């Protein structure tokens, strides 16, 4: 195997190993860069000692530890909200694939607006004359606004795993409904 | 003689903070220093360091910044000790010194 092929396979192997940690533990994607740096440092040290490249990779990953245990440790760092929402689901961390297009975001915003308008109108009809409509409608406006900002923020920061997870969950519910 | 895992876990925070008190560092370098200092007696999966570093950062004891490895230009995450981390280190050191003092007294025959 010539050097360029060896380097190519090594990069793929390192990418795959680090990706499994980030995917399963839902940790920040910058962790991939950090783990990769560590792996390459150890691989380079092994190579300097004359260890063949495949063995160097195996030794380096072995030293980093069992991926299952590492996932569990990284998972402890997730917020309670993230754990509640995303636990047990097998899906990718947010990437550009889950970023909504501008058109879709607009459609979702309009649908959201119509939904809340209907709810407010229905509330007004039911509570007419009871004196509580103003409080209820203010609450509805606040809820609509926070939902809108959630989707907007999630779309803007779609590489933040927790927001993307929440967004994906809501979208899945909407599709099923 | 290998140090038991639970003791390693308990010592992780003061060790990391102590290493960083001597200057900014990065994950791999921190691990190498731990291996060197322990003379191989401390068995620690290298990867376990990173969740601990992230937790310490979340607590505000250390902070991170991105740089480049000198030799390779690779992206590298460095850590530095925060003021709160220095105070936490002082506190932890005093706890360990107390424990060490107690063990020494008991070894010397004092109840």
mmCIF file of N, CA and C in Angstrom, chain B residues 10 31 41 57 65 83 86 88 98 108:
data_model
loop_
_atom_site.group_PDB
_atom_site.id
_atom_site.type_symbol
_atom_site.label_atom_id
_atom_site.label_comp_id
_atom_site.label_asym_id
_atom_site.label_seq_id
_atom_site.Cartn_x
_atom_site.Cartn_y
_atom_site.Cartn_z
ATOM 1 N N UNK B 10 -11.511 10.389 41.811
ATOM 2 C CA UNK B 10 -11.538 11.472 42.803
ATOM 3 C C UNK B 10 -10.390 12.453 42.592
ATOM 4 N N UNK B 31 -2.770 14.343 29.477
ATOM 5 C CA UNK B 31 -2.728 12.889 29.701
ATOM 6 C C UNK B 31 -1.294 12.404 29.827
ATOM 7 N N UNK B 41 1.460 4.092 37.243
ATOM 8 C CA UNK B 41 0.632 3.477 38.284
ATOM 9 C C UNK B 41 -0.823 3.890 38.197
ATOM 10 N N UNK B 57 -15.122 22.915 32.464
ATOM 11 C CA UNK B 57 -15.361 24.158 31.723
ATOM 12 C C UNK B 57 -16.776 24.667 31.990
ATOM 13 N N UNK B 65 -9.893 27.453 24.381
ATOM 14 C CA UNK B 65 -9.775 28.263 23.173
ATOM 15 C C UNK B 65 -9.113 27.394 22.117
ATOM 16 N N UNK B 83 -9.854 31.860 37.335
ATOM 17 C CA UNK B 83 -9.677 32.275 38.720
ATOM 18 C C UNK B 83 -10.431 31.341 39.671
ATOM 19 N N UNK B 86 -8.528 28.191 40.117
ATOM 20 C CA UNK B 86 -7.395 28.324 41.042
ATOM 21 C C UNK B 86 -7.887 28.223 42.484
ATOM 22 N N UNK B 88 -10.663 26.679 43.459
ATOM 23 C CA UNK B 88 -11.093 25.292 43.654
ATOM 24 C C UNK B 88 -9.889 24.401 43.902
ATOM 25 N N UNK B 98 -5.272 17.442 54.249
ATOM 26 C CA UNK B 98 -5.898 17.023 55.517
ATOM 27 C C UNK B 98 -5.939 15.506 55.608
ATOM 28 N N UNK B 108 1.670 6.927 62.387
ATOM 29 C CA UNK B 108 2.589 7.187 63.483
ATOM 30 C C UNK B 108 2.103 6.664 64.819
#
